[in-house]
GROMACS .gro file of C-alpha atoms in nm:
model
  473
    1MET     CA    1  -3.428   3.221  -2.747
    2THR     CA    2  -3.569   3.092  -3.072
    3ASN     CA    3  -3.330   2.872  -3.266
    4HIS     CA    4  -3.427   2.654  -3.560
    5SER     CA    5  -3.241   2.559  -3.871
    6GLU     CA    6  -3.488   2.608  -4.151
    7PRO     CA    7  -3.618   2.942  -4.274
    8VAL     CA    8  -3.984   2.976  -4.184
    9GLY     CA    9  -4.199   2.976  -4.494
   10ALA     CA   10  -3.932   2.850  -4.730
   11THR     CA   11  -4.041   2.919  -5.081
   12GLY     CA   12  -3.960   2.578  -5.226
   13GLU     CA   13  -3.924   2.620  -5.600
   14ALA     CA   14  -3.959   2.998  -5.580
   15LYS     CA   15  -3.604   3.138  -5.551
   16ILE     CA   16  -3.477   3.492  -5.519
   17THR     CA   17  -3.129   3.642  -5.501
   18LEU     CA   18  -3.064   3.914  -5.243
   19ARG     CA   19  -2.774   4.142  -5.337
   20THR     CA   20  -2.800   4.456  -5.124
   21ALA     CA   21  -2.843   4.551  -4.760
   22GLY     CA   22  -3.187   4.690  -4.842
   23GLU     CA   23  -3.299   4.358  -4.988
   24LEU     CA   24  -3.175   4.180  -4.677
   25ALA     CA   25  -3.374   4.419  -4.458
   26GLU     CA   26  -3.685   4.356  -4.667
   27ALA     CA   27  -3.635   3.979  -4.653
   28LEU     CA   28  -3.608   3.943  -4.273
   29PRO     CA   29  -3.984   3.917  -4.199
   30TYR     CA   30  -4.019   3.651  -4.467
   31LEU     CA   31  -3.732   3.450  -4.318
   32LEU     CA   32  -3.888   3.455  -3.972
   33GLY     CA   33  -4.257   3.453  -4.063
   34PHE     CA   34  -4.323   3.769  -3.858
   35ARG     CA   35  -4.191   4.122  -3.821
   36PRO     CA   36  -3.944   4.119  -3.533
   37ASP     CA   37  -3.942   4.400  -3.282
   38ASP     CA   38  -3.688   4.461  -3.007
   39SER     CA   39  -3.489   4.161  -3.129
   40VAL     CA   40  -3.139   4.045  -3.212
   41VAL     CA   41  -3.148   3.806  -3.508
   42LEU     CA   42  -2.852   3.609  -3.643
   43VAL     CA   43  -2.891   3.423  -3.972
   44ALA     CA   44  -2.628   3.178  -4.101
   45LEU     CA   45  -2.530   3.154  -4.467
   46HIS     CA   46  -2.415   2.829  -4.631
   47LYS     CA   47  -2.282   2.867  -4.986
   48GLY     CA   48  -2.502   3.167  -5.044
   49ARG     CA   49  -2.817   3.009  -4.897
   50PHE     CA   50  -2.987   3.095  -4.570
   51GLY     CA   51  -2.943   2.835  -4.299
   52GLY     CA   52  -2.999   2.837  -3.925
   53ARG     CA   53  -3.118   3.140  -3.735
   54VAL     CA   54  -3.136   3.249  -3.374
   55ARG     CA   55  -3.343   3.530  -3.223
   56LEU     CA   56  -3.342   3.690  -2.880
   57GLY     CA   57  -3.484   4.006  -2.728
   58ILE     CA   58  -3.235   4.291  -2.696
   59PRO     CA   59  -3.116   4.304  -2.334
   60GLU     CA   60  -3.207   4.630  -2.166
   61ARG     CA   61  -2.872   4.663  -1.984
   62PRO     CA   62  -2.567   4.721  -2.206
   63ARG     CA   63  -2.350   4.529  -1.959
   64ASP     CA   64  -2.541   4.214  -2.060
   65TRP     CA   65  -2.465   4.260  -2.430
   66GLY     CA   66  -2.124   4.090  -2.424
   67PRO     CA   67  -2.236   3.759  -2.265
   68VAL     CA   68  -2.549   3.755  -2.483
   69ALA     CA   69  -2.345   3.808  -2.800
   70GLN     CA   70  -2.113   3.520  -2.710
   71GLN     CA   71  -2.403   3.290  -2.623
   72MET     CA   72  -2.591   3.363  -2.943
   73ALA     CA   73  -2.281   3.309  -3.159
   74ARG     CA   74  -2.205   2.977  -2.987
   75CYS     CA   75  -2.565   2.862  -3.014
   76LEU     CA   76  -2.602   2.936  -3.383
   77ILE     CA   77  -2.261   2.819  -3.500
   78GLY     CA   78  -2.266   2.508  -3.279
   79GLU     CA   79  -2.609   2.408  -3.407
   80CYS     CA   80  -2.509   2.470  -3.769
   81GLU     CA   81  -2.193   2.260  -3.726
   82ARG     CA   82  -2.403   1.978  -3.584
   83ARG     CA   83  -2.637   1.985  -3.882
   84ASP     CA   84  -2.481   2.121  -4.199
   85GLY     CA   85  -2.124   2.212  -4.106
   86LYS     CA   86  -1.977   2.546  -4.007
   87PRO     CA   87  -2.154   2.834  -4.184
   88ASP     CA   88  -1.961   3.046  -4.432
   89SER     CA   89  -2.079   3.371  -4.277
   90ILE     CA   90  -2.349   3.531  -4.062
   91VAL     CA   91  -2.584   3.826  -4.111
   92VAL     CA   92  -2.679   4.025  -3.800
   93PHE     CA   93  -3.006   4.217  -3.760
   94LEU     CA   94  -3.081   4.454  -3.470
   95CYS     CA   95  -3.450   4.547  -3.472
   96GLN     CA   96  -3.584   4.812  -3.237
   97ASP     CA   97  -3.821   5.103  -3.293
   98ALA     CA   98  -3.770   5.436  -3.119
   99ALA     CA   99  -4.009   5.555  -2.850
  100ALA     CA  100  -4.107   5.847  -3.076
  101PRO     CA  101  -4.143   5.862  -3.456
  102GLY     CA  102  -3.893   6.039  -3.675
  103ILE     CA  103  -3.561   5.975  -3.846
  104ASP     CA  104  -3.361   6.147  -3.568
  105HIS     CA  105  -3.504   5.918  -3.300
  106ALA     CA  106  -3.445   5.607  -3.513
  107GLN     CA  107  -3.088   5.720  -3.580
  108ARG     CA  108  -3.025   5.751  -3.206
  109VAL     CA  109  -3.147   5.393  -3.163
  110MET     CA  110  -2.898   5.283  -3.428
  111GLU     CA  111  -2.610   5.460  -3.254
  112ARG     CA  112  -2.707   5.323  -2.914
  113LEU     CA  113  -2.701   4.967  -3.052
  114ARG     CA  114  -2.372   5.006  -3.239
  115PRO     CA  115  -2.165   4.852  -2.953
  116LEU     CA  116  -2.395   4.549  -2.951
  117ALA     CA  117  -2.340   4.502  -3.326
  118GLN     CA  118  -1.964   4.517  -3.272
  119LEU     CA  119  -1.980   4.263  -2.989
  120LEU     CA  120  -2.177   4.024  -3.213
  121ARG     CA  121  -1.924   4.066  -3.495
  122THR     CA  122  -1.638   3.995  -3.254
  123ALA     CA  123  -1.812   3.694  -3.099
  124CYS     CA  124  -1.878   3.533  -3.438
  125GLY     CA  125  -1.529   3.615  -3.560
  126SER     CA  126  -1.373   3.450  -3.255
  127LEU     CA  127  -1.539   3.128  -3.374
  128ASP     CA  128  -1.391   3.172  -3.724
  129VAL     CA  129  -1.718   3.275  -3.886
  130PRO     CA  130  -1.724   3.632  -4.024
  131VAL     CA  131  -2.021   3.865  -4.009
  132THR     CA  132  -2.066   3.987  -4.365
  133GLU     CA  133  -2.344   4.233  -4.284
  134ALA     CA  134  -2.488   4.386  -3.965
  135LEU     CA  135  -2.804   4.593  -4.003
  136CYS     CA  136  -3.012   4.805  -3.769
  137LEU     CA  137  -3.383   4.824  -3.853
  138SER     CA  138  -3.573   5.105  -3.684
  139GLY     CA  139  -3.865   5.328  -3.778
  140GLY     CA  140  -3.905   5.179  -4.124
  141ARG     CA  141  -3.540   5.248  -4.211
  142TYR     CA  142  -3.218   5.051  -4.208
  143TRP     CA  143  -2.850   5.126  -4.141
  144SER     CA  144  -2.546   4.912  -4.211
  145TYR     CA  145  -2.279   4.884  -3.943
  146CYS     CA  146  -2.039   4.731  -4.198
  147CYS     CA  147  -2.056   4.974  -4.489
  148PRO     CA  148  -1.852   5.297  -4.448
  149ARG     CA  149  -1.966   5.458  -4.775
  150PRO     CA  150  -2.212   5.744  -4.720
  151GLN     CA  151  -2.322   5.737  -5.085
  152CYS     CA  152  -2.498   5.403  -5.032
  153CYS     CA  153  -2.538   5.404  -4.653
  154PRO     CA  154  -2.603   5.768  -4.551
  155PRO     CA  155  -2.614   5.874  -4.184
  156GLU     CA  156  -2.993   5.913  -4.198
  157GLY     CA  157  -3.028   5.556  -4.323
  158ASN     CA  158  -3.237   5.422  -4.610
  159ALA     CA  159  -3.609   5.354  -4.620
  160ILE     CA  160  -3.716   4.991  -4.625
  161ALA     CA  161  -3.932   4.919  -4.930
  162THR     CA  162  -4.304   4.969  -4.871
  163GLU     CA  163  -4.480   4.646  -4.785
  164GLY     CA  164  -4.600   4.463  -5.093
  165THR     CA  165  -4.391   4.659  -5.344
  166SER     CA  166  -4.061   4.466  -5.340
  167VAL     CA  167  -3.956   4.164  -5.543
  168MET     CA  168  -3.931   3.972  -5.215
  169ALA     CA  169  -4.291   4.055  -5.126
  170ALA     CA  170  -4.412   3.947  -5.470
  171THR     CA  171  -4.218   3.620  -5.451
  172ALA     CA  172  -4.350   3.551  -5.102
  173ALA     CA  173  -4.708   3.620  -5.211
  174TYR     CA  174  -4.664   3.384  -5.506
  175ALA     CA  175  -4.529   3.115  -5.273
  176GLY     CA  176  -4.813   3.166  -5.024
  177ILE     CA  177  -4.589   3.279  -4.736
  178GLN     CA  178  -4.780   3.451  -4.457
  179VAL     CA  179  -4.605   3.720  -4.250
  180ARG     CA  180  -4.752   3.825  -3.917
  181ALA     CA  181  -4.721   4.173  -3.779
  182SER     CA  182  -4.528   4.044  -3.478
  183VAL     CA  183  -4.482   3.755  -3.238
  184GLN     CA  184  -4.725   3.934  -3.006
  185GLU     CA  185  -4.995   3.892  -3.269
  186VAL     CA  186  -4.943   3.516  -3.265
  187ARG     CA  187  -4.931   3.491  -2.886
  188ALA     CA  188  -5.241   3.708  -2.845
  189ARG     CA  189  -5.448   3.438  -3.017
  190LEU     CA  190  -5.339   3.187  -2.752
  191ALA     CA  191  -5.332   3.402  -2.438
  192PRO     CA  192  -5.600   3.379  -2.166
  193LEU     CA  193  -5.901   3.607  -2.195
  194GLU     CA  194  -5.876   3.936  -2.011
  195THR     CA  195  -6.238   4.044  -2.062
  196ALA     CA  196  -6.544   4.018  -1.840
  197LEU     CA  197  -6.594   3.667  -1.982
  198ALA     CA  198  -6.298   3.546  -1.775
  199ALA     CA  199  -6.503   3.547  -1.453
  200ASP     CA  200  -6.783   3.343  -1.615
  201GLN     CA  201  -6.529   3.096  -1.753
  202THR     CA  202  -6.364   3.056  -1.411
  203ARG     CA  203  -6.702   2.972  -1.257
  204ALA     CA  204  -6.768   2.720  -1.534
  205LEU     CA  205  -6.428   2.556  -1.473
  206ASP     CA  206  -6.499   2.539  -1.100
  207ALA     CA  207  -6.835   2.375  -1.169
  208ALA     CA  208  -6.688   2.125  -1.415
  209ALA     CA  209  -6.415   2.031  -1.168
  210MET     CA  210  -6.672   1.983  -0.891
  211ASP     CA  211  -6.862   1.750  -1.122
  212LEU     CA  212  -6.567   1.555  -1.264
  213VAL     CA  213  -6.356   1.489  -0.954
  214PRO     CA  214  -6.631   1.311  -0.754
  215ARG     CA  215  -6.708   1.096  -1.058
  216ILE     CA  216  -6.343   0.987  -1.081
  217PHE     CA  217  -6.328   0.905  -0.711
  218ALA     CA  218  -6.658   0.716  -0.746
  219GLY     CA  219  -6.488   0.481  -0.990
  220VAL     CA  220  -6.603   0.615  -1.327
  221SER     CA  221  -6.372   0.465  -1.589
  222ARG     CA  222  -6.126   0.699  -1.759
  223ASP     CA  223  -6.244   0.546  -2.086
  224VAL     CA  224  -6.590   0.690  -2.019
  225VAL     CA  225  -6.448   1.036  -1.949
  226GLU     CA  226  -6.230   1.009  -2.260
  227ALA     CA  227  -6.525   0.913  -2.478
  228GLU     CA  228  -6.737   1.199  -2.340
  229THR     CA  229  -6.456   1.451  -2.394
  230LEU     CA  230  -6.383   1.344  -2.751
  231ASP     CA  231  -6.752   1.326  -2.841
  232LEU     CA  232  -6.803   1.683  -2.720
  233ALA     CA  233  -6.488   1.796  -2.903
  234ARG     CA  234  -6.618   1.645  -3.228
  235ARG     CA  235  -6.952   1.825  -3.189
  236VAL     CA  236  -6.777   2.158  -3.131
  237LEU     CA  237  -6.546   2.095  -3.427
  238GLY     CA  238  -6.848   2.041  -3.647
  239ARG     CA  239  -6.998   2.366  -3.524
  240LEU     CA  240  -6.677   2.555  -3.603
  241ALA     CA  241  -6.653   2.397  -3.947
  242ASP     CA  242  -7.009   2.505  -4.034
  243ALA     CA  243  -6.953   2.867  -3.929
  244PRO     CA  244  -6.878   3.129  -4.198
  245ARG     CA  245  -6.507   3.208  -4.230
  246THR     CA  246  -6.344   3.549  -4.197
  247ASP     CA  247  -5.993   3.653  -4.297
  248ASP     CA  248  -5.937   3.885  -4.001
  249ASP     CA  249  -5.773   3.690  -3.718
  250LEU     CA  250  -5.930   3.893  -3.437
  251ASP     CA  251  -6.279   3.864  -3.581
  252ALA     CA  252  -6.227   3.492  -3.643
  253ASP     CA  253  -6.122   3.432  -3.282
  254LEU     CA  254  -6.415   3.632  -3.146
  255LYS     CA  255  -6.658   3.429  -3.357
  256ASP     CA  256  -6.498   3.104  -3.241
  257ASP     CA  257  -6.528   3.216  -2.879
  258GLU     CA  258  -6.898   3.279  -2.933
  259LEU     CA  259  -6.943   2.926  -3.070
  260VAL     CA  260  -6.789   2.752  -2.766
  261ALA     CA  261  -7.000   2.779  -2.449
  262HIS     CA  262  -6.831   2.825  -2.112
  263ASP     CA  263  -6.942   2.485  -1.982
  264GLU     CA  264  -6.827   2.313  -2.302
  265ALA     CA  265  -6.486   2.478  -2.282
  266ALA     CA  266  -6.453   2.381  -1.916
  267THR     CA  267  -6.541   2.017  -1.983
  268LEU     CA  268  -6.295   1.996  -2.270
  269ILE     CA  269  -6.012   2.167  -2.080
  270LEU     CA  270  -6.044   1.929  -1.786
  271GLY     CA  271  -6.089   1.626  -2.009
  272LEU     CA  272  -5.771   1.704  -2.203
  273GLN     CA  273  -5.566   1.693  -1.884
  274ASP     CA  274  -5.568   1.316  -1.938
  275ARG     CA  275  -5.275   1.253  -2.168
  276VAL     CA  276  -5.427   0.957  -2.351
  277THR     CA  277  -5.735   1.166  -2.431
  278ARG     CA  278  -5.501   1.440  -2.547
  279ASP     CA  279  -5.319   1.196  -2.775
  280ARG     CA  280  -5.649   1.092  -2.929
  281ALA     CA  281  -5.727   1.459  -2.993
  282ALA     CA  282  -5.378   1.506  -3.142
  283GLU     CA  283  -5.480   1.270  -3.424
  284TRP     CA  284  -5.679   1.559  -3.577
  285MET     CA  285  -5.364   1.704  -3.733
  286GLU     CA  286  -5.412   1.690  -4.111
  287GLY     CA  287  -5.670   1.722  -4.383
  288ALA     CA  288  -6.009   1.876  -4.314
  289GLU     CA  289  -5.980   1.805  -3.940
  290ALA     CA  290  -5.666   2.009  -3.879
  291ASP     CA  291  -5.796   2.363  -3.938
  292GLY     CA  292  -6.096   2.321  -3.710
  293ALA     CA  293  -5.884   2.147  -3.447
  294LEU     CA  294  -5.634   2.434  -3.441
  295ARG     CA  295  -5.918   2.683  -3.396
  296LEU     CA  296  -6.060   2.477  -3.110
  297TRP     CA  297  -5.725   2.441  -2.930
  298ARG     CA  298  -5.668   2.816  -2.958
  299ALA     CA  299  -6.014   2.883  -2.815
  300LEU     CA  300  -5.956   2.644  -2.524
  301ALA     CA  301  -5.614   2.797  -2.449
  302ARG     CA  302  -5.783   3.138  -2.427
  303ARG     CA  303  -6.033   2.993  -2.175
  304CYS     CA  304  -5.766   2.876  -1.928
  305VAL     CA  305  -5.812   3.180  -1.709
  306GLY     CA  306  -5.739   3.269  -1.348
  307PRO     CA  307  -5.621   2.978  -1.133
  308TYR     CA  308  -5.655   2.742  -1.430
  309GLY     CA  309  -5.361   2.890  -1.620
  310GLU     CA  310  -5.157   2.573  -1.578
  311HIS     CA  311  -5.431   2.373  -1.750
  312ALA     CA  312  -5.344   2.562  -2.071
  313ALA     CA  313  -5.043   2.334  -2.126
  314ALA     CA  314  -5.264   2.070  -2.293
  315PRO     CA  315  -5.451   2.288  -2.549
  316LEU     CA  316  -5.138   2.497  -2.614
  317THR     CA  317  -4.937   2.183  -2.687
  318LEU     CA  318  -5.210   2.058  -2.919
  319ALA     CA  319  -5.217   2.396  -3.095
  320GLY     CA  320  -4.840   2.387  -3.133
  321TRP     CA  321  -4.848   2.034  -3.268
  322VAL     CA  322  -5.123   2.100  -3.525
  323ALA     CA  323  -4.958   2.427  -3.635
  324TRP     CA  324  -4.629   2.242  -3.687
  325SER     CA  325  -4.806   1.962  -3.874
  326LEU     CA  326  -4.963   2.226  -4.101
  327GLY     CA  327  -4.624   2.387  -4.165
  328ASP     CA  328  -4.674   2.699  -3.950
  329THR     CA  329  -4.352   2.687  -3.752
  330VAL     CA  330  -4.397   3.039  -3.610
  331GLU     CA  331  -4.720   2.956  -3.426
  332ALA     CA  332  -4.584   2.612  -3.337
  333ASP     CA  333  -4.282   2.763  -3.163
  334GLN     CA  334  -4.484   3.024  -2.976
  335ALA     CA  335  -4.754   2.780  -2.865
  336LEU     CA  336  -4.500   2.529  -2.736
  337GLU     CA  337  -4.308   2.800  -2.554
  338MET     CA  338  -4.630   2.919  -2.391
  339ALA     CA  339  -4.719   2.560  -2.297
  340LEU     CA  340  -4.385   2.517  -2.121
  341THR     CA  341  -4.431   2.849  -1.945
  342ALA     CA  342  -4.768   2.727  -1.818
  343ASP     CA  343  -4.617   2.394  -1.707
  344PRO     CA  344  -4.240   2.346  -1.753
  345ARG     CA  345  -4.276   1.972  -1.676
  346TYR     CA  346  -4.530   1.900  -1.948
  347THR     CA  347  -4.358   1.610  -2.124
  348PHE     CA  348  -4.536   1.618  -2.459
  349ALA     CA  349  -4.459   1.991  -2.503
  350GLN     CA  350  -4.095   1.929  -2.404
  351LEU     CA  351  -4.060   1.651  -2.659
  352LEU     CA  352  -4.228   1.846  -2.938
  353ASN     CA  353  -4.012   2.148  -2.861
  354ASP     CA  354  -3.699   1.932  -2.870
  355ALA     CA  355  -3.812   1.774  -3.196
  356ARG     CA  356  -3.868   2.118  -3.352
  357ALA     CA  357  -3.524   2.238  -3.239
  358ASP     CA  358  -3.365   1.911  -3.351
  359GLY     CA  359  -3.504   1.942  -3.703
  360LEU     CA  360  -3.720   1.629  -3.695
  361ASP     CA  361  -3.986   1.587  -3.961
  362PRO     CA  362  -4.340   1.612  -3.813
  363GLU     CA  363  -4.428   1.317  -4.034
  364LEU     CA  364  -4.265   1.095  -3.770
  365VAL     CA  365  -4.529   1.201  -3.518
  366ARG     CA  366  -4.808   1.193  -3.773
  367ARG     CA  367  -4.715   0.838  -3.867
  368CYS     CA  368  -4.724   0.731  -3.503
  369LEU     CA  369  -5.068   0.885  -3.446
  370ARG     CA  370  -5.205   0.744  -3.771
  371GLY     CA  371  -5.083   0.400  -3.668
  372LYS     CA  372  -5.256   0.428  -3.332
  373ARG     CA  373  -5.582   0.531  -3.497
  374ALA     CA  374  -5.564   0.243  -3.747
  375GLU     CA  375  -5.475  -0.001  -3.469
  376ARG     CA  376  -5.772   0.113  -3.266
  377ALA     CA  377  -6.008   0.081  -3.562
  378THR     CA  378  -5.881  -0.272  -3.635
  379GLU     CA  379  -5.923  -0.376  -3.272
  380ALA     CA  380  -6.272  -0.226  -3.259
  381ALA     CA  381  -6.375  -0.421  -3.569
  382ALA     CA  382  -6.224  -0.742  -3.429
  383GLY     CA  383  -6.403  -0.680  -3.102
  384GLU     CA  384  -6.736  -0.640  -3.276
  385VAL     CA  385  -6.683  -0.967  -3.465
  386GLU     CA  386  -6.582  -1.147  -3.146
  387ARG     CA  387  -6.881  -1.016  -2.955
  388ALA     CA  388  -7.112  -1.111  -3.239
  389GLU     CA  389  -6.967  -1.465  -3.246
  390GLN     CA  390  -7.002  -1.496  -2.869
  391GLY     CA  391  -7.357  -1.370  -2.897
  392ASP     CA  392  -7.438  -1.631  -3.164
  393GLU     CA  393  -7.291  -1.908  -2.949
  394THR     CA  394  -7.485  -1.794  -2.644
  395ALA     CA  395  -7.803  -1.762  -2.844
  396ALA     CA  396  -7.757  -2.109  -2.991
  397SER     CA  397  -7.695  -2.264  -2.649
  398ARG     CA  398  -7.991  -2.086  -2.490
  399GLY     CA  399  -8.219  -2.084  -2.792
  400THR     CA  400  -8.260  -1.704  -2.771
  401SER     CA  401  -8.155  -1.405  -2.980
  402VAL     CA  402  -7.880  -1.180  -2.848
  403THR     CA  403  -7.766  -0.842  -2.991
  404ALA     CA  404  -7.397  -0.756  -2.947
  405GLY     CA  405  -7.340  -0.447  -2.732
  406SER     CA  406  -7.100  -0.164  -2.816
  407GLY     CA  407  -6.864  -0.173  -2.515
  408VAL     CA  408  -6.510  -0.035  -2.504
  409VAL     CA  409  -6.225  -0.237  -2.653
  410ALA     CA  410  -5.893  -0.209  -2.468
  411ALA     CA  411  -5.596  -0.114  -2.685
  412VAL     CA  412  -5.350  -0.402  -2.704
  413ALA     CA  413  -4.988  -0.367  -2.805
  414PRO     CA  414  -4.757  -0.652  -2.913
  415GLY     CA  415  -4.628  -0.679  -2.557
  416GLY     CA  416  -4.973  -0.691  -2.398
  417THR     CA  417  -5.226  -0.437  -2.279
  418VAL     CA  418  -5.117  -0.076  -2.306
  419ASP     CA  419  -5.096   0.117  -1.982
  420PRO     CA  420  -5.361   0.392  -2.020
  421GLY     CA  421  -5.127   0.636  -1.844
  422VAL     CA  422  -4.858   0.611  -2.112
  423SER     CA  423  -4.867   0.855  -2.402
  424ARG     CA  424  -4.819   0.683  -2.737
  425ALA     CA  425  -4.714   1.009  -2.906
  426ALA     CA  426  -4.465   1.084  -2.629
  427ARG     CA  427  -4.313   0.736  -2.658
  428GLY     CA  428  -4.273   0.779  -3.034
  429LEU     CA  429  -4.108   1.118  -2.998
  430GLU     CA  430  -3.875   0.996  -2.727
  431ALA     CA  431  -3.768   0.704  -2.946
  432ALA     CA  432  -3.708   0.929  -3.249
  433LEU     CA  433  -3.503   1.177  -3.048
  434ARG     CA  434  -3.306   0.895  -2.885
  435ARG     CA  435  -3.224   0.738  -3.223
  436ARG     CA  436  -3.107   1.071  -3.362
  437GLY     CA  437  -2.893   1.131  -3.054
  438GLU     CA  438  -2.735   0.788  -3.085
  439ARG     CA  439  -2.652   0.850  -3.452
  440ARG     CA  440  -2.488   1.180  -3.367
  441GLN     CA  441  -2.291   1.030  -3.081
  442ARG     CA  442  -2.152   0.770  -3.319
  443ALA     CA  443  -2.056   1.052  -3.554
  444GLY     CA  444  -1.877   1.250  -3.281
  445THR     CA  445  -1.933   1.456  -2.973
  446ARG     CA  446  -2.267   1.632  -2.978
  447PRO     CA  447  -2.277   1.990  -2.849
  448GLY     CA  448  -2.563   2.099  -2.625
  449ARG     CA  449  -2.885   2.190  -2.802
  450ALA     CA  450  -2.878   2.550  -2.907
  451GLY     CA  451  -3.133   2.783  -2.765
  452ALA     CA  452  -3.235   2.568  -2.469
  453ARG     CA  453  -3.354   2.753  -2.165
  454ALA     CA  454  -3.582   2.696  -1.871
  455PRO     CA  455  -3.913   2.875  -1.931
  456ARG     CA  456  -4.035   3.100  -1.656
  457ARG     CA  457  -4.345   2.997  -1.462
  458PRO     CA  458  -4.605   3.273  -1.456
  459SER     CA  459  -4.683   3.438  -1.127
  460GLY     CA  460  -4.969   3.294  -0.923
  461HIS     CA  461  -5.029   2.992  -0.710
  462ARG     CA  462  -5.109   2.638  -0.817
  463ARG     CA  463  -5.467   2.536  -0.763
  464ALA     CA  464  -5.487   2.333  -0.445
  465GLY     CA  465  -5.567   1.966  -0.467
  466ARG     CA  466  -5.510   1.932  -0.840
  467GLN     CA  467  -5.444   1.572  -0.942
  468ARG     CA  468  -5.143   1.544  -1.178
  469THR     CA  469  -5.117   1.168  -1.216
  470ARG     CA  470  -5.278   1.155  -1.557
  471GLY     CA  471  -5.225   1.508  -1.684
  472ASP     CA  472  -4.845   1.528  -1.676
  473GLY     CA  473  -4.707   1.498  -2.024
   0.00000   0.00000   0.00000
């Protein structure tokens, strides 16, 4: 279940008033950021403005509709009460296309879903929040379950305005709001490859693991592996930045895949299993770095094929984080959900997902990562000065010239040396969520977080012998 309290792609200063059921039907994709299919969507209204929303796939079995309606109503209204107070009303959307084209088939879908619409109206009404409109969207048409007047809501429904011709579409284009065709379009950019390249990538991952694991057991410092991983990532980022851009998502992803060799992808995927290395990579979340970083994390998520599916949690979490930082909450939600499906115990994805659902500003995380980068730069500069001074003293005592080496400076926090197994970003998110929870507890009893559920683990076995001590979270 997707449940967040801000409309995706809010228009800021661009405002529009929706007066009719048709305008509501046209506005739904712009509220969500994609065109929902096979979905129940509830949207709260506060003093005439859109508030929280909750979306869930339509259950196949009608006997499940009653419990689902009650759960969705409780989730949305409880979350709204926790944030902005009880909503004034709710708008219900049931979106499902017929198996065959044609108005008759779409009308049968509408009639089949009518009991679900009534259950949703009853569930919201039992919580003292009325449903002011309930619409069925199917086959490019819409029907109102609330309007009994055939002159405005005929039995054959009304056509939804052609894409790009409505006032809503013009306003969204002016505001720069992007609407995807569907959630599947977003997820396809992050899903593992299913082409012949998957076998080559699996062999490259096997080879990289056979190279990396013996080095770790031989005592190679994690700092060395981190430096190698980030250096390679920077080189690949530069390559992506220099490549010509294309507006078509599929073509863009194919070109990015061509620019990342199998062995490079394998090295980066394994290197990012270390959470401190991942946090360093998460610093590429704004400015010129962010776009290339998001493209790289998508490409790496697509390369987590075969038995390495669980390794996708790291690049998927990074993709979700950068997308959220850039304001793309649709891709952020889908990437984080996919990360938690790959590894439900991945702490950083859990915390980011909680922060998204809790309405935290991504600037809190950005500030934490910026601080870590500045702290590291300051320590590196101080280390260079200290080494230079030590070199001068040694040279003076021995009467020889000494050049200061580069070396690796350990990160030091106010309390002492930082444990390299502790994620700075995770600590910052945990602290922010804890502070918000404490404030809400002081204000009153806090209901459970709306929309929480345990993601399903994909089928398949875990790769034997995988070390999880540094990759978890």
